[in-house]
Amino acid sequence: MESLHHDSDKRALRRFLRHQRQALSQHEQRLAANHLCQHLKTLPEIHRARRVSLYLPINGEIDPMPLLPWLRKRKVEVYLPVLRPFSMNTLWFVTYRPDTPMVKNRFGIWEPDLRFSAQRQNRLPAWALDTLIVPLVGFDANANRMGMGGGFYDRSLAFMHHPGPKPSLIGVAHACQQVVSLPVEPWDVPLQAVVSDQGCVRR
């Protein structure tokens, strides 16, 4: 019974936090994205990275893409998450260049098209990335993350729970998505930090 109550609480919180970020105007979104990217540029996890995964925002998610020209100037390779075909909610990480052919996936998110993504030379296993910039619905002062509910990142990054090479995981969000505290599930993949338009919290 406890978990049922817990699940409906989580759903309600997700709905509330999505509503918070969708209520921001275009102008507020743009300002927030620029402030976010100023903060991201100061992180050691971004400075030393040669291979970084970003994402294209949807439904009011904060936009990390203003970071792109700065990364390109630093000769950093940029990757995007792609819904992996024929698999349960997992992601590929596919190279994103000016000539990468893009399509909309089933969630209406732009991503590199499948013919391009299916070629092995165009993607990297997640453990080979240096830093992943990860979207989220909610976060707390201990850098715990509430995801979209599909478990895409948790499944794709399950290797983080085992020994071996690991990328840095940086969550990004609007400051209005911060809550007092979030329940932590055993399968949740821990982030090093969450960066918002107003600053950074670390684990």
PDB file of C-alpha atoms in Angstrom:
ATOM      1  CA  MET A   1       0.000   0.000   0.000  1.00  0.00           C
ATOM      2  CA  GLU A   2       2.887   2.284   0.896  1.00  0.00           C
ATOM      3  CA  SER A   3       4.371   2.122  -2.621  1.00  0.00           C
ATOM      4  CA  LEU A   4       1.016   2.807  -4.289  1.00  0.00           C
ATOM      5  CA  HIS A   5       0.627   5.984  -2.263  1.00  0.00           C
ATOM      6  CA  HIS A   6       4.266   6.808  -2.964  1.00  0.00           C
ATOM      7  CA  ASP A   7       3.764   6.345  -6.753  1.00  0.00           C
ATOM      8  CA  SER A   8       0.729   8.624  -6.908  1.00  0.00           C
ATOM      9  CA  ASP A   9       2.635  11.246  -4.855  1.00  0.00           C
ATOM     10  CA  LYS A  10       5.494  11.033  -7.349  1.00  0.00           C
ATOM     11  CA  ARG A  11       3.119  11.393 -10.296  1.00  0.00           C
ATOM     12  CA  ALA A  12       1.489  14.452  -8.710  1.00  0.00           C
ATOM     13  CA  LEU A  13       4.891  16.021  -7.999  1.00  0.00           C
ATOM     14  CA  ARG A  14       6.029  15.359 -11.594  1.00  0.00           C
ATOM     15  CA  ARG A  15       2.871  17.017 -12.921  1.00  0.00           C
ATOM     16  CA  PHE A  16       3.339  20.036 -10.648  1.00  0.00           C
ATOM     17  CA  LEU A  17       7.025  20.503 -11.575  1.00  0.00           C
ATOM     18  CA  ARG A  18       6.336  20.115 -15.310  1.00  0.00           C
ATOM     19  CA  HIS A  19       3.657  22.777 -14.968  1.00  0.00           C
ATOM     20  CA  GLN A  20       6.168  25.074 -13.175  1.00  0.00           C
ATOM     21  CA  ARG A  21       8.661  24.999 -16.022  1.00  0.00           C
ATOM     22  CA  GLN A  22       6.013  25.178 -18.768  1.00  0.00           C
ATOM     23  CA  ALA A  23       4.636  28.351 -17.172  1.00  0.00           C
ATOM     24  CA  LEU A  24       7.874  30.213 -18.007  1.00  0.00           C
ATOM     25  CA  SER A  25       7.670  32.647 -20.946  1.00  0.00           C
ATOM     26  CA  GLN A  26       9.937  32.313 -24.029  1.00  0.00           C
ATOM     27  CA  HIS A  27      11.942  35.255 -22.722  1.00  0.00           C
ATOM     28  CA  GLU A  28      12.366  33.644 -19.258  1.00  0.00           C
ATOM     29  CA  GLN A  29      13.349  30.376 -20.945  1.00  0.00           C
ATOM     30  CA  ARG A  30      16.029  32.103 -23.034  1.00  0.00           C
ATOM     31  CA  LEU A  31      17.437  33.994 -20.049  1.00  0.00           C
ATOM     32  CA  ALA A  32      17.467  30.830 -17.943  1.00  0.00           C
ATOM     33  CA  ALA A  33      19.279  28.899 -20.714  1.00  0.00           C
ATOM     34  CA  ASN A  34      21.973  31.580 -20.950  1.00  0.00           C
ATOM     35  CA  HIS A  35      22.460  31.692 -17.162  1.00  0.00           C
ATOM     36  CA  LEU A  36      22.577  27.889 -17.047  1.00  0.00           C
ATOM     37  CA  CYS A  37      25.320  27.812 -19.676  1.00  0.00           C
ATOM     38  CA  GLN A  38      27.376  30.461 -17.837  1.00  0.00           C
ATOM     39  CA  HIS A  39      27.303  28.191 -14.754  1.00  0.00           C
ATOM     40  CA  LEU A  40      28.074  25.049 -16.789  1.00  0.00           C
ATOM     41  CA  LYS A  41      31.197  26.688 -18.262  1.00  0.00           C
ATOM     42  CA  THR A  42      32.694  26.972 -14.764  1.00  0.00           C
ATOM     43  CA  LEU A  43      32.423  23.231 -13.939  1.00  0.00           C
ATOM     44  CA  PRO A  44      35.612  21.137 -13.956  1.00  0.00           C
ATOM     45  CA  GLU A  45      33.546  18.218 -15.367  1.00  0.00           C
ATOM     46  CA  ILE A  46      32.816  20.345 -18.453  1.00  0.00           C
ATOM     47  CA  HIS A  47      36.279  21.919 -18.712  1.00  0.00           C
ATOM     48  CA  ARG A  48      38.178  18.681 -18.913  1.00  0.00           C
ATOM     49  CA  ALA A  49      35.634  16.831 -21.099  1.00  0.00           C
ATOM     50  CA  ARG A  50      36.468  15.984 -24.708  1.00  0.00           C
ATOM     51  CA  ARG A  51      33.190  14.079 -25.359  1.00  0.00           C
ATOM     52  CA  VAL A  52      29.957  15.563 -24.018  1.00  0.00           C
ATOM     53  CA  SER A  53      26.332  14.510 -24.391  1.00  0.00           C
ATOM     54  CA  LEU A  54      23.707  17.299 -24.561  1.00  0.00           C
ATOM     55  CA  TYR A  55      19.956  17.016 -25.263  1.00  0.00           C
ATOM     56  CA  LEU A  56      17.373  18.974 -27.256  1.00  0.00           C
ATOM     57  CA  PRO A  57      14.733  20.367 -24.873  1.00  0.00           C
ATOM     58  CA  ILE A  58      10.968  19.769 -24.978  1.00  0.00           C
ATOM     59  CA  ASN A  59       7.988  20.757 -22.789  1.00  0.00           C
ATOM     60  CA  GLY A  60       9.737  23.636 -21.036  1.00  0.00           C
ATOM     61  CA  GLU A  61      12.955  21.738 -20.199  1.00  0.00           C
ATOM     62  CA  ILE A  62      15.867  24.106 -19.703  1.00  0.00           C
ATOM     63  CA  ASP A  63      17.918  24.401 -22.899  1.00  0.00           C
ATOM     64  CA  PRO A  64      21.623  23.411 -22.716  1.00  0.00           C
ATOM     65  CA  MET A  65      22.187  24.111 -26.435  1.00  0.00           C
ATOM     66  CA  PRO A  66      23.623  27.653 -26.019  1.00  0.00           C
ATOM     67  CA  LEU A  67      26.693  25.738 -24.772  1.00  0.00           C
ATOM     68  CA  LEU A  68      27.203  24.221 -28.240  1.00  0.00           C
ATOM     69  CA  PRO A  69      29.292  26.991 -29.949  1.00  0.00           C
ATOM     70  CA  TRP A  70      31.587  27.153 -26.897  1.00  0.00           C
ATOM     71  CA  LEU A  71      32.072  23.357 -26.943  1.00  0.00           C
ATOM     72  CA  ARG A  72      32.703  23.354 -30.708  1.00  0.00           C
ATOM     73  CA  LYS A  73      35.304  26.112 -30.333  1.00  0.00           C
ATOM     74  CA  ARG A  74      37.066  23.914 -27.763  1.00  0.00           C
ATOM     75  CA  LYS A  75      37.020  20.964 -30.237  1.00  0.00           C
ATOM     76  CA  VAL A  76      34.759  18.949 -27.925  1.00  0.00           C
ATOM     77  CA  GLU A  77      32.811  16.118 -29.604  1.00  0.00           C
ATOM     78  CA  VAL A  78      29.080  16.508 -28.922  1.00  0.00           C
ATOM     79  CA  TYR A  79      26.606  13.606 -28.724  1.00  0.00           C
ATOM     80  CA  LEU A  80      22.817  13.422 -28.422  1.00  0.00           C
ATOM     81  CA  PRO A  81      20.642  10.718 -26.857  1.00  0.00           C
ATOM     82  CA  VAL A  82      18.638   8.684 -29.391  1.00  0.00           C
ATOM     83  CA  LEU A  83      15.832   6.237 -28.550  1.00  0.00           C
ATOM     84  CA  ARG A  84      17.425   2.884 -29.222  1.00  0.00           C
ATOM     85  CA  PRO A  85      15.334   0.776 -31.643  1.00  0.00           C
ATOM     86  CA  PHE A  86      13.921  -2.608 -30.508  1.00  0.00           C
ATOM     87  CA  SER A  87      14.914  -2.102 -26.891  1.00  0.00           C
ATOM     88  CA  MET A  88      13.060  -1.291 -23.710  1.00  0.00           C
ATOM     89  CA  ASN A  89      13.543   2.403 -22.966  1.00  0.00           C
ATOM     90  CA  THR A  90      17.294   2.674 -23.506  1.00  0.00           C
ATOM     91  CA  LEU A  91      19.375   5.263 -25.328  1.00  0.00           C
ATOM     92  CA  TRP A  92      22.151   5.388 -27.852  1.00  0.00           C
ATOM     93  CA  PHE A  93      24.549   8.375 -27.766  1.00  0.00           C
ATOM     94  CA  VAL A  94      25.044   9.593 -31.325  1.00  0.00           C
ATOM     95  CA  THR A  95      27.481  12.191 -32.671  1.00  0.00           C
ATOM     96  CA  TYR A  96      25.925  15.603 -33.369  1.00  0.00           C
ATOM     97  CA  ARG A  97      27.605  17.607 -36.123  1.00  0.00           C
ATOM     98  CA  PRO A  98      26.248  20.396 -38.329  1.00  0.00           C
ATOM     99  CA  ASP A  99      25.518  17.778 -41.057  1.00  0.00           C
ATOM    100  CA  THR A 100      23.870  15.141 -38.805  1.00  0.00           C
ATOM    101  CA  PRO A 101      20.471  14.259 -40.369  1.00  0.00           C
ATOM    102  CA  MET A 102      17.704  14.873 -37.800  1.00  0.00           C
ATOM    103  CA  VAL A 103      14.151  13.491 -37.381  1.00  0.00           C
ATOM    104  CA  LYS A 104      11.455  13.745 -34.701  1.00  0.00           C
ATOM    105  CA  ASN A 105      11.084  10.653 -32.502  1.00  0.00           C
ATOM    106  CA  ARG A 106       7.830   9.300 -31.056  1.00  0.00           C
ATOM    107  CA  PHE A 107       7.932  11.899 -28.247  1.00  0.00           C
ATOM    108  CA  GLY A 108       8.281  14.753 -30.738  1.00  0.00           C
ATOM    109  CA  ILE A 109      11.955  15.298 -29.803  1.00  0.00           C
ATOM    110  CA  TRP A 110      14.496  15.963 -32.581  1.00  0.00           C
ATOM    111  CA  GLU A 111      17.254  13.339 -32.728  1.00  0.00           C
ATOM    112  CA  PRO A 112      19.808  12.014 -35.257  1.00  0.00           C
ATOM    113  CA  ASP A 113      17.948   9.751 -37.698  1.00  0.00           C
ATOM    114  CA  LEU A 114      18.094   5.984 -37.304  1.00  0.00           C
ATOM    115  CA  ARG A 115      20.025   5.185 -40.475  1.00  0.00           C
ATOM    116  CA  PHE A 116      22.769   7.551 -39.270  1.00  0.00           C
ATOM    117  CA  SER A 117      22.537   6.385 -35.641  1.00  0.00           C
ATOM    118  CA  ALA A 118      22.637   2.697 -36.548  1.00  0.00           C
ATOM    119  CA  GLN A 119      26.140   3.075 -38.033  1.00  0.00           C
ATOM    120  CA  ARG A 120      28.486   2.145 -35.245  1.00  0.00           C
ATOM    121  CA  GLN A 121      31.086   4.792 -36.126  1.00  0.00           C
ATOM    122  CA  ASN A 122      28.462   7.487 -35.405  1.00  0.00           C
ATOM    123  CA  ARG A 123      27.870   6.573 -31.781  1.00  0.00           C
ATOM    124  CA  LEU A 124      29.680   5.903 -28.519  1.00  0.00           C
ATOM    125  CA  PRO A 125      28.801   3.657 -25.581  1.00  0.00           C
ATOM    126  CA  ALA A 126      27.702   5.819 -22.643  1.00  0.00           C
ATOM    127  CA  TRP A 127      30.703   4.741 -20.511  1.00  0.00           C
ATOM    128  CA  ALA A 128      33.059   6.229 -23.153  1.00  0.00           C
ATOM    129  CA  LEU A 129      31.590   9.734 -22.790  1.00  0.00           C
ATOM    130  CA  ASP A 130      33.341  12.135 -20.399  1.00  0.00           C
ATOM    131  CA  THR A 131      30.294  14.116 -19.272  1.00  0.00           C
ATOM    132  CA  LEU A 132      26.550  13.757 -19.776  1.00  0.00           C
ATOM    133  CA  ILE A 133      24.220  16.738 -19.396  1.00  0.00           C
ATOM    134  CA  VAL A 134      20.972  15.147 -18.258  1.00  0.00           C
ATOM    135  CA  PRO A 135      17.459  16.665 -18.221  1.00  0.00           C
ATOM    136  CA  LEU A 136      15.233  16.153 -15.178  1.00  0.00           C
ATOM    137  CA  VAL A 137      11.807  16.994 -13.784  1.00  0.00           C
ATOM    138  CA  GLY A 138      12.831  17.737 -10.190  1.00  0.00           C
ATOM    139  CA  PHE A 139      15.930  17.884  -7.982  1.00  0.00           C
ATOM    140  CA  ASP A 140      16.864  18.550  -4.356  1.00  0.00           C
ATOM    141  CA  ALA A 141      19.794  20.154  -2.508  1.00  0.00           C
ATOM    142  CA  ASN A 142      21.634  16.816  -2.473  1.00  0.00           C
ATOM    143  CA  ALA A 143      21.577  16.585  -6.315  1.00  0.00           C
ATOM    144  CA  ASN A 144      19.005  13.785  -6.296  1.00  0.00           C
ATOM    145  CA  ARG A 145      17.116  13.679  -9.603  1.00  0.00           C
ATOM    146  CA  MET A 146      13.517  12.955 -10.466  1.00  0.00           C
ATOM    147  CA  GLY A 147      13.421  11.851 -14.117  1.00  0.00           C
ATOM    148  CA  MET A 148      10.628  11.833 -16.689  1.00  0.00           C
ATOM    149  CA  GLY A 149       9.279   8.522 -15.428  1.00  0.00           C
ATOM    150  CA  GLY A 150      10.362   6.432 -18.444  1.00  0.00           C
ATOM    151  CA  GLY A 151      13.648   5.306 -16.875  1.00  0.00           C
ATOM    152  CA  PHE A 152      15.601   5.947 -20.116  1.00  0.00           C
ATOM    153  CA  TYR A 153      18.689   7.397 -18.431  1.00  0.00           C
ATOM    154  CA  ASP A 154      18.543   5.032 -15.429  1.00  0.00           C
ATOM    155  CA  ARG A 155      18.478   1.996 -17.740  1.00  0.00           C
ATOM    156  CA  SER A 156      21.095   3.358 -20.141  1.00  0.00           C
ATOM    157  CA  LEU A 157      23.418   4.263 -17.243  1.00  0.00           C
ATOM    158  CA  ALA A 158      22.873   1.183 -15.068  1.00  0.00           C
ATOM    159  CA  PHE A 159      26.605   0.389 -15.545  1.00  0.00           C
ATOM    160  CA  MET A 160      27.317   3.340 -13.199  1.00  0.00           C
ATOM    161  CA  HIS A 161      26.396   1.037 -10.283  1.00  0.00           C
ATOM    162  CA  HIS A 162      29.313  -1.314 -11.174  1.00  0.00           C
ATOM    163  CA  PRO A 163      33.115  -0.939 -11.294  1.00  0.00           C
ATOM    164  CA  GLY A 164      34.609   0.379 -14.540  1.00  0.00           C
ATOM    165  CA  PRO A 165      34.934   3.643 -16.480  1.00  0.00           C
ATOM    166  CA  LYS A 166      32.238   6.181 -15.660  1.00  0.00           C
ATOM    167  CA  PRO A 167      31.298   9.546 -17.151  1.00  0.00           C
ATOM    168  CA  SER A 168      30.404  12.549 -14.982  1.00  0.00           C
ATOM    169  CA  LEU A 169      26.632  13.083 -14.823  1.00  0.00           C
ATOM    170  CA  ILE A 170      25.395  16.667 -14.544  1.00  0.00           C
ATOM    171  CA  GLY A 171      21.654  17.266 -14.194  1.00  0.00           C
ATOM    172  CA  VAL A 172      20.265  20.568 -15.459  1.00  0.00           C
ATOM    173  CA  ALA A 173      16.981  22.283 -14.594  1.00  0.00           C
ATOM    174  CA  HIS A 174      15.194  25.545 -13.938  1.00  0.00           C
ATOM    175  CA  ALA A 175      15.618  26.749 -10.335  1.00  0.00           C
ATOM    176  CA  CYS A 176      11.813  26.445  -9.926  1.00  0.00           C
ATOM    177  CA  GLN A 177      12.205  22.650 -10.256  1.00  0.00           C
ATOM    178  CA  GLN A 178      14.035  22.359  -6.917  1.00  0.00           C
ATOM    179  CA  VAL A 179      12.146  20.651  -4.082  1.00  0.00           C
ATOM    180  CA  VAL A 180      13.042  20.127  -0.430  1.00  0.00           C
ATOM    181  CA  SER A 181      13.884  16.450  -0.797  1.00  0.00           C
ATOM    182  CA  LEU A 182      13.280  13.551  -3.185  1.00  0.00           C
ATOM    183  CA  PRO A 183      12.930   9.843  -2.415  1.00  0.00           C
ATOM    184  CA  VAL A 184      15.915   7.861  -3.737  1.00  0.00           C
ATOM    185  CA  GLU A 185      15.239   4.507  -5.425  1.00  0.00           C
ATOM    186  CA  PRO A 186      17.896   1.761  -5.601  1.00  0.00           C
ATOM    187  CA  TRP A 187      17.994   1.985  -9.426  1.00  0.00           C
ATOM    188  CA  ASP A 188      18.438   5.795  -9.486  1.00  0.00           C
ATOM    189  CA  VAL A 189      21.779   6.680 -11.043  1.00  0.00           C
ATOM    190  CA  PRO A 190      23.505   9.326  -8.879  1.00  0.00           C
ATOM    191  CA  LEU A 191      24.466  12.675 -10.394  1.00  0.00           C
ATOM    192  CA  GLN A 192      27.642  14.558  -9.451  1.00  0.00           C
ATOM    193  CA  ALA A 193      25.756  17.859  -9.500  1.00  0.00           C
ATOM    194  CA  VAL A 194      22.628  19.655 -10.648  1.00  0.00           C
ATOM    195  CA  VAL A 195      23.081  23.029 -12.332  1.00  0.00           C
ATOM    196  CA  SER A 196      20.207  25.490 -12.676  1.00  0.00           C
ATOM    197  CA  ASP A 197      19.919  29.047 -13.964  1.00  0.00           C
ATOM    198  CA  GLN A 198      20.672  30.125 -10.377  1.00  0.00           C
ATOM    199  CA  GLY A 199      23.696  28.011  -9.490  1.00  0.00           C
ATOM    200  CA  CYS A 200      24.895  24.531  -8.709  1.00  0.00           C
ATOM    201  CA  VAL A 201      24.179  21.923  -6.015  1.00  0.00           C
ATOM    202  CA  ARG A 202      26.506  18.962  -5.490  1.00  0.00           C
ATOM    203  CA  ARG A 203      25.973  15.495  -4.111  1.00  0.00           C
TER     204      ARG A 203
END
